[in-house]
CSV table of C-alpha atoms in Angstrom, one decimal:
chain,number,residue,atom,x,y,z
Q,1,MET,CA,0.0,0.0,0.0
Q,2,GLU,CA,1.1,3.5,-0.7
Q,3,PRO,CA,1.7,5.7,2.4
Q,4,GLN,CA,-1.5,7.4,3.5
Q,5,SER,CA,0.1,10.0,5.9
Q,6,VAL,CA,3.4,11.2,7.1
Q,7,TYR,CA,3.0,8.8,10.0
Q,8,ASP,CA,3.7,5.9,7.7
Q,9,PHE,CA,7.3,6.9,7.3
Q,10,THR,CA,10.5,6.1,9.2
Q,11,ILE,CA,13.4,8.4,8.8
Q,12,LYS,CA,16.9,8.9,10.1
Q,13,ASP,CA,17.8,11.4,12.8
Q,14,SER,CA,21.2,13.2,12.7
Q,15,LYS,CA,22.9,10.3,14.5
Q,16,GLY,CA,21.6,7.7,12.0
Q,17,ASN,CA,18.9,6.3,14.3
Q,18,ASP,CA,15.5,5.3,12.9
Q,19,VAL,CA,12.7,7.6,13.9
Q,20,ASP,CA,9.1,6.5,13.3
Q,21,LEU,CA,7.1,9.6,12.5
Q,22,SER,CA,4.0,8.1,14.1
Q,23,LEU,CA,5.4,9.4,17.3
Q,24,TYR,CA,4.3,12.9,16.1
Q,25,ARG,CA,0.7,11.6,15.6
Q,26,GLY,CA,-1.9,14.2,16.6
Q,27,LYS,CA,0.6,17.2,16.3
Q,28,VAL,CA,0.7,19.9,13.7
Q,29,LEU,CA,4.0,19.7,11.8
Q,30,LEU,CA,6.0,22.3,9.8
Q,31,ILE,CA,8.5,20.3,7.6
Q,32,VAL,CA,11.4,22.4,6.3
Q,33,ASN,CA,14.5,21.7,4.1
Q,34,VAL,CA,17.2,23.7,5.8
Q,35,ALA,CA,20.7,25.0,4.9
Q,36,SER,CA,23.4,26.6,7.0
Q,37,LYS,CA,25.0,28.9,4.4
Q,38,CYS,CA,22.0,30.4,2.6
Q,39,GLY,CA,21.0,34.0,2.5
Q,40,LEU,CA,17.7,32.9,4.0
Q,41,THR,CA,19.3,31.0,6.9
Q,42,ASN,CA,19.3,33.6,9.6
Q,43,ASN,CA,15.8,34.9,9.1
Q,44,ASN,CA,14.3,31.4,8.8
Q,45,TYR,CA,15.9,29.9,11.9
Q,46,THR,CA,15.1,33.0,13.9
Q,47,GLU,CA,11.5,32.9,13.0
Q,48,LEU,CA,11.2,29.2,13.2
Q,49,ASN,CA,12.4,29.4,16.8
Q,50,GLU,CA,9.8,32.1,17.5
Q,51,LEU,CA,7.0,29.8,16.2
Q,52,TYR,CA,8.3,26.8,18.0
Q,53,GLN,CA,8.5,28.6,21.4
Q,54,LYS,CA,5.0,30.0,20.9
Q,55,TYR,CA,3.2,26.8,19.9
Q,56,LYS,CA,5.3,23.8,21.1
Q,57,GLU,CA,3.1,23.4,24.2
Q,58,HIS,CA,0.0,23.4,22.1
Q,59,GLY,CA,1.0,20.4,19.9
Q,60,PHE,CA,3.3,21.9,17.3
Q,61,GLU,CA,6.5,20.4,16.0
Q,62,ILE,CA,9.1,21.6,13.4
Q,63,LEU,CA,11.0,18.9,11.5
Q,64,ALA,CA,14.2,20.2,9.9
Q,65,PHE,CA,15.9,18.3,7.0
Q,66,PRO,CA,19.3,19.5,5.9
Q,67,CYS,CA,19.7,19.4,2.1
Q,68,ASN,CA,22.7,20.4,0.0
Q,69,GLN,CA,21.0,20.4,-3.4
Q,70,PHE,CA,20.7,24.2,-3.7
Q,71,GLY,CA,23.9,26.1,-4.3
Q,72,GLY,CA,25.9,23.6,-2.2
Q,73,GLN,CA,24.8,25.6,0.9
Q,74,GLU,CA,24.6,22.7,3.4
Q,75,PRO,CA,28.0,21.1,2.8
Q,76,GLY,CA,28.7,20.0,6.4
Q,77,THR,CA,28.3,16.7,8.2
Q,78,ASN,CA,25.3,16.0,10.3
Q,79,ASP,CA,27.3,16.8,13.5
Q,80,GLU,CA,28.5,20.1,12.0
Q,81,ILE,CA,25.0,21.1,11.0
Q,82,VAL,CA,23.6,20.3,14.5
Q,83,ASP,CA,26.4,22.1,16.2
Q,84,PHE,CA,25.8,25.2,14.0
Q,85,VAL,CA,22.1,25.3,14.6
Q,86,CYS,CA,22.4,24.7,18.4
Q,87,THR,CA,25.3,27.1,18.9
Q,88,ARG,CA,24.2,30.0,16.7
Q,89,PHE,CA,20.4,29.8,17.0
Q,90,LYS,CA,19.8,27.7,20.1
Q,91,SER,CA,17.1,25.8,18.2
Q,92,GLU,CA,15.3,23.1,20.1
Q,93,PHE,CA,13.3,21.4,17.3
Q,94,PRO,CA,14.8,18.2,15.8
Q,95,ILE,CA,17.4,18.3,13.0
Q,96,PHE,CA,17.3,15.1,10.9
Q,97,ASP,CA,19.7,13.3,8.6
Q,98,LYS,CA,20.7,15.2,5.4
Q,99,VAL,CA,18.4,14.3,2.5
Q,100,GLU,CA,17.7,15.0,-1.1
Q,101,VAL,CA,14.4,16.6,-1.9
Q,102,ASN,CA,14.5,16.5,-5.7
Q,103,GLY,CA,15.7,14.0,-8.3
Q,104,GLU,CA,15.9,10.3,-8.4
Q,105,ASN,CA,17.2,10.0,-4.9
Q,106,THR,CA,14.5,12.1,-3.3
Q,107,ALA,CA,13.6,11.0,0.2
Q,108,PRO,CA,10.3,9.0,0.3
Q,109,LEU,CA,8.8,11.5,2.8
Q,110,TYR,CA,9.4,14.4,0.3
Q,111,LYS,CA,8.0,12.4,-2.6
Q,112,PHE,CA,4.8,12.0,-0.5
Q,113,LEU,CA,4.7,15.7,0.5
Q,114,LYS,CA,5.3,17.0,-3.0
Q,115,LYS,CA,2.7,14.6,-4.5
Q,116,ALA,CA,0.2,16.0,-1.9
Q,117,LYS,CA,1.0,19.7,-2.6
Q,118,TYR,CA,2.4,20.7,-6.0
Q,119,GLY,CA,4.2,23.9,-6.6
Q,120,ILE,CA,3.1,26.5,-9.1
Q,121,ILE,CA,5.4,25.1,-11.8
Q,122,GLY,CA,5.5,21.5,-10.7
Q,123,ASP,CA,6.4,19.4,-7.7
Q,124,ASN,CA,10.1,20.2,-7.3
Q,125,ILE,CA,11.4,22.1,-4.3
Q,126,GLN,CA,12.7,25.4,-5.6
Q,127,TRP,CA,15.4,26.3,-2.9
Q,128,ASN,CA,16.3,26.0,0.7
Q,129,PHE,CA,13.6,26.6,3.3
Q,130,ALA,CA,10.6,25.4,1.4
Q,131,LYS,CA,7.9,24.6,4.0
Q,132,PHE,CA,5.0,22.0,4.3
Q,133,LEU,CA,2.3,22.4,6.9
Q,134,VAL,CA,1.0,19.1,8.0
Q,135,ASP,CA,-2.2,18.7,10.0
Q,136,LYS,CA,-2.7,16.4,13.0
Q,137,ASN,CA,-3.8,13.6,10.7
Q,138,GLY,CA,-0.5,13.6,8.9
Q,139,GLN,CA,-1.8,15.3,5.7
Q,140,ALA,CA,0.0,18.1,4.0
Q,141,VAL,CA,-2.5,21.0,4.0
Q,142,ASP,CA,-0.3,23.8,2.6
Q,143,ARG,CA,3.0,24.4,0.9
Q,144,TYR,CA,5.0,27.6,1.3
Q,145,TYR,CA,7.9,28.7,-0.9
Q,146,PRO,CA,11.4,29.4,0.3
Q,147,THR,CA,10.9,33.1,0.3
Q,148,THR,CA,7.8,32.8,2.6
Q,149,SER,CA,9.0,33.8,6.1
Q,150,PRO,CA,7.8,31.4,8.9
Q,151,LEU,CA,6.0,34.2,10.7
Q,152,ASN,CA,4.1,35.0,7.6
Q,153,ILE,CA,2.7,31.5,7.7
Q,154,GLU,CA,1.2,32.4,11.0
Q,155,GLN,CA,-0.1,35.7,9.9
Q,156,ARG,CA,-1.7,34.2,6.8
Q,157,GLU,CA,-3.8,32.0,9.1
Q,158,GLY,CA,-2.0,28.9,8.0
Q,159,LEU,CA,-0.4,27.8,11.2
Q,160,ALA,CA,-2.5,29.9,13.6
Q,161,LYS,CA,-5.7,28.6,12.0
Q,162,GLU,CA,-4.6,25.0,12.2
Q,163,MET,CA,-3.5,25.4,15.9
Q,164,ASP,CA,-6.6,27.3,16.9
Q,165,SER,CA,-8.8,24.7,15.4
Q,166,GLN,CA,-7.4,21.8,17.4
Q,167,SER,CA,-10.0,22.0,20.1
Q,168,GLU,CA,-12.8,22.9,17.7
Q,169,LYS,CA,-12.5,20.2,15.1
Q,170,ASP,CA,-14.8,17.2,15.0
Q,171,PRO,CA,-12.9,14.0,15.9
Q,172,GLN,CA,-10.7,12.9,13.0
Q,173,SER,CA,-10.0,9.4,14.1
Q,174,VAL,CA,-11.1,6.7,16.6
Q,175,PHE,CA,-7.9,7.4,18.6
Q,176,GLU,CA,-9.4,10.7,19.8
Q,177,PHE,CA,-12.2,8.9,21.8
Q,178,THR,CA,-12.2,7.8,25.4
Q,179,VAL,CA,-14.6,4.9,26.2
Q,180,LYS,CA,-15.5,3.0,29.3
Q,181,ASP,CA,-14.3,-0.6,29.9
Q,182,ALA,CA,-16.5,-3.2,31.5
Q,183,LYS,CA,-15.4,-2.1,35.0
Q,184,GLY,CA,-16.3,1.6,34.3
Q,185,ASN,CA,-12.7,2.8,33.9
Q,186,ASP,CA,-11.8,5.3,31.2
Q,187,VAL,CA,-9.9,3.9,28.2
Q,188,ASP,CA,-8.2,6.3,25.8
Q,189,LEU,CA,-8.3,4.7,22.4
Q,190,SER,CA,-5.0,6.3,21.5
Q,191,ILE,CA,-3.5,3.2,23.2
Q,192,TYR,CA,-4.4,1.4,20.0
Q,193,MET,CA,-2.7,3.9,17.7
Q,194,GLY,CA,-0.9,2.1,14.9
Q,195,LYS,CA,-3.0,-1.0,15.1
Q,196,VAL,CA,-5.8,-2.3,12.9
Q,197,LEU,CA,-9.1,-2.5,14.7
Q,198,LEU,CA,-12.2,-4.5,14.2
Q,199,ILE,CA,-15.0,-2.9,16.2
Q,200,VAL,CA,-18.1,-5.0,16.9
Q,201,ASN,CA,-21.4,-4.5,18.7
Q,202,VAL,CA,-21.9,-7.8,20.5
Q,203,ALA,CA,-24.8,-9.7,22.2
Q,204,SER,CA,-24.9,-12.9,24.3
Q,205,LYS,CA,-28.3,-14.3,23.4
Q,206,CYS,CA,-28.4,-13.8,19.6
Q,207,GLY,CA,-28.6,-16.5,17.0
Q,208,MET,CA,-25.3,-15.2,15.6
Q,209,THR,CA,-23.5,-15.2,19.0
Q,210,ASN,CA,-21.8,-18.5,18.8
Q,211,SER,CA,-20.4,-18.3,15.2
Q,212,ASN,CA,-19.3,-14.7,15.6
Q,213,TYR,CA,-17.4,-15.2,18.9
Q,214,VAL,CA,-15.8,-18.4,17.6
Q,215,GLU,CA,-14.6,-16.7,14.4
Q,216,LEU,CA,-13.5,-13.5,16.1
Q,217,ASN,CA,-11.4,-15.6,18.4
Q,218,GLN,CA,-9.8,-17.3,15.4
Q,219,LEU,CA,-9.0,-13.9,13.8
Q,220,TYR,CA,-7.6,-12.5,17.1
Q,221,GLU,CA,-5.3,-15.5,17.8
Q,222,LYS,CA,-4.0,-15.5,14.2
Q,223,TYR,CA,-3.3,-11.7,13.9
Q,224,LYS,CA,-2.9,-10.2,17.3
Q,225,GLU,CA,0.8,-10.4,17.1
Q,226,GLN,CA,0.7,-8.6,13.7
Q,227,GLY,CA,-1.2,-5.7,15.1
Q,228,LEU,CA,-4.9,-6.6,15.1
Q,229,GLU,CA,-7.2,-5.6,18.0
Q,230,ILE,CA,-10.8,-6.5,18.3
Q,231,LEU,CA,-13.0,-4.1,20.4
Q,232,ALA,CA,-16.3,-5.5,21.5
Q,233,PHE,CA,-19.1,-3.3,22.7
Q,234,PRO,CA,-22.2,-5.0,24.2
Q,235,CYS,CA,-25.5,-3.5,23.1
Q,236,ASN,CA,-29.1,-4.4,24.1
Q,237,GLN,CA,-30.9,-2.5,21.4
Q,238,PHE,CA,-31.6,-5.4,19.1
Q,239,GLY,CA,-34.2,-7.9,20.4
Q,240,GLU,CA,-32.9,-7.2,23.9
Q,241,GLU,CA,-30.3,-9.9,23.4
Q,242,GLU,CA,-27.7,-8.4,25.7
Q,243,PRO,CA,-29.7,-8.0,28.9
Q,244,GLY,CA,-27.1,-8.8,31.5
Q,245,SER,CA,-24.8,-6.6,33.5
Q,246,ASN,CA,-21.2,-6.0,32.4
Q,247,ASP,CA,-20.0,-8.6,34.9
Q,248,GLN,CA,-22.4,-11.1,33.6
Q,249,ILE,CA,-21.4,-10.4,30.0
Q,250,LEU,CA,-17.7,-10.8,30.8
Q,251,ASP,CA,-18.3,-14.0,32.7
Q,252,PHE,CA,-20.3,-15.4,29.7
Q,253,VAL,CA,-17.7,-14.5,27.1
Q,254,CYS,CA,-14.7,-15.6,29.2
Q,255,THR,CA,-16.3,-18.9,30.3
Q,256,ARG,CA,-18.0,-20.0,27.1
Q,257,PHE,CA,-15.6,-18.6,24.5
Q,258,LYS,CA,-12.4,-17.9,26.3
Q,259,SER,CA,-12.1,-14.7,24.3
Q,260,GLU,CA,-9.0,-12.6,25.1
Q,261,PHE,CA,-9.9,-9.3,23.2
Q,262,PRO,CA,-11.4,-6.5,25.4
Q,263,ILE,CA,-15.1,-6.2,26.2
Q,264,PHE,CA,-16.2,-2.7,26.9
Q,265,ASP,CA,-19.1,-1.0,28.7
Q,266,LYS,CA,-22.6,-1.7,27.4
Q,267,ILE,CA,-23.6,1.1,25.0
Q,268,GLU,CA,-26.3,2.2,22.6
Q,269,VAL,CA,-25.3,2.4,18.9
Q,270,ASN,CA,-28.4,4.0,17.4
Q,271,GLY,CA,-30.7,6.9,18.4
Q,272,LYS,CA,-30.1,10.1,20.4
Q,273,ASN,CA,-28.0,8.2,23.0
Q,274,ALA,CA,-25.7,6.6,20.5
Q,275,ALA,CA,-22.1,6.4,21.8
Q,276,PRO,CA,-19.9,9.2,20.3
Q,277,LEU,CA,-17.6,6.5,18.9
Q,278,TYR,CA,-20.4,4.9,17.0
Q,279,LYS,CA,-21.6,8.3,15.7
Q,280,PHE,CA,-18.1,8.8,14.3
Q,281,LEU,CA,-18.0,5.3,12.8
Q,282,LYS,CA,-21.4,5.5,11.2
Q,283,LYS,CA,-20.6,8.9,9.8
Q,284,GLY,CA,-17.5,7.5,8.2
Q,285,LYS,CA,-19.2,4.5,6.7
Q,286,TRP,CA,-22.9,4.5,5.8
Q,287,GLY,CA,-24.9,1.4,5.4
Q,288,ILE,CA,-27.1,0.7,2.4
Q,289,LEU,CA,-30.2,2.0,4.0
Q,290,GLY,CA,-28.6,4.8,6.1
Q,291,ASP,CA,-26.2,5.1,8.9
Q,292,ASP,CA,-28.1,3.0,11.6
Q,293,ILE,CA,-26.7,-0.3,12.8
Q,294,GLN,CA,-29.1,-3.0,11.7
Q,295,TRP,CA,-28.5,-5.7,14.4
Q,296,ASN,CA,-26.0,-7.4,16.7
Q,297,PHE,CA,-22.5,-8.1,15.3
Q,298,ALA,CA,-22.2,-5.2,12.8
Q,299,LYS,CA,-18.5,-4.7,12.2
Q,300,PHE,CA,-16.3,-1.7,11.4
Q,301,LEU,CA,-12.7,-2.2,10.1
Q,302,VAL,CA,-10.4,0.7,11.2
Q,303,ASP,CA,-7.0,1.3,9.7
Q,304,LYS,CA,-3.8,2.2,11.5
Q,305,ASN,CA,-4.6,5.9,11.2
Q,306,GLY,CA,-7.9,5.4,13.1
Q,307,GLN,CA,-10.1,5.7,10.0
Q,308,ALA,CA,-13.1,3.5,9.3
Q,309,VAL,CA,-12.2,1.9,5.9
Q,310,ASP,CA,-15.0,-0.7,5.7
Q,311,ARG,CA,-18.3,-1.6,7.3
Q,312,TYR,CA,-19.7,-5.1,7.4
Q,313,TYR,CA,-23.3,-6.2,8.1
Q,314,PRO,CA,-24.3,-8.4,11.0
Q,315,THR,CA,-24.6,-11.4,8.7
Q,316,THR,CA,-21.0,-11.1,7.5
Q,317,SER,CA,-19.0,-13.7,9.2
Q,318,PRO,CA,-15.7,-12.5,10.7
Q,319,LEU,CA,-13.6,-14.9,8.7
Q,320,THR,CA,-14.7,-13.5,5.4
Q,321,ILE,CA,-13.1,-10.2,6.5
Q,322,GLU,CA,-9.7,-11.8,6.9
Q,323,ARG,CA,-8.4,-10.7,3.5
Q,324,ASP,CA,-9.2,-7.0,4.2
Q,325,ILE,CA,-7.5,-7.3,7.6
Q,326,LYS,CA,-4.4,-8.8,6.1
Q,327,ARG,CA,-4.3,-6.0,3.6
Q,328,LEU,CA,-4.4,-3.3,6.3
Q,329,LEU,CA,-1.8,-5.2,8.4
Q,330,GLY,CA,0.5,-5.6,5.4
Q,331,VAL,CA,0.5,-9.4,5.9
Q,332,LEU,CA,1.1,-11.3,2.7
């Protein structure tokens, strides 16, 4: 699969260590190709520092990538570059391994960024200090040219608008939700970040209970080590086939099926009291007759970025979903 966000990339830091960009998930990023001997160096580093100090506590990160393709203006080693930046500008944002941003050896991250946001005359980076603004979902939402000063990005409501909207936006992924477990404890779904999820509304007294739990167990045992998690939400809205307490449901599932995947608090999935998570899932994937869940054991397949990529009806057996799960896991 082609990368879907910047979080799908692993890059090198200035010491040659691998850095998984998923560690920046949920942050706004400004990605810049930098140089130490450019006429734009002083102004850019000074203003980048100002932006970083102003917004770093609000979920903002600057990722700086040295590049020597423009006028040979970043000739030093990684150690020399880091020493220059830290000594002269006292910059605190990370400086990564030197890369190429154009040509046949273009870094994969820059291929992704340029494909997402073309320039006026093509996708090539024009010079040192081109800038990509990336939202908290890892998508490039704007591209700024080398002559655009960092502070001008803020004034043009690029960065400021993106930062101010953090608390106002509708949820963008399932990882932004907090749910209750069967014991009433809060569970932040961000703990599943980077995993493929199968989210199912379950019931204990349904005609489909046995086959679904048996096959869900099979899927879980087969793929849990590859990054699959099944999240089961009891619901009593369909034929009142989940009437028990949370403790009774847990005892039933553990005793009869020996299921190891988590069982959460009983919820509603339709109507005005529908759980916020299910409102999000249904909005992301409509059914044939609307967004309502039809019955017990409807299933949502969620990718590693927390997006609902498929919806399966109650009569769809879990094992028929295996191919889709493997595709998202990258299991051949």
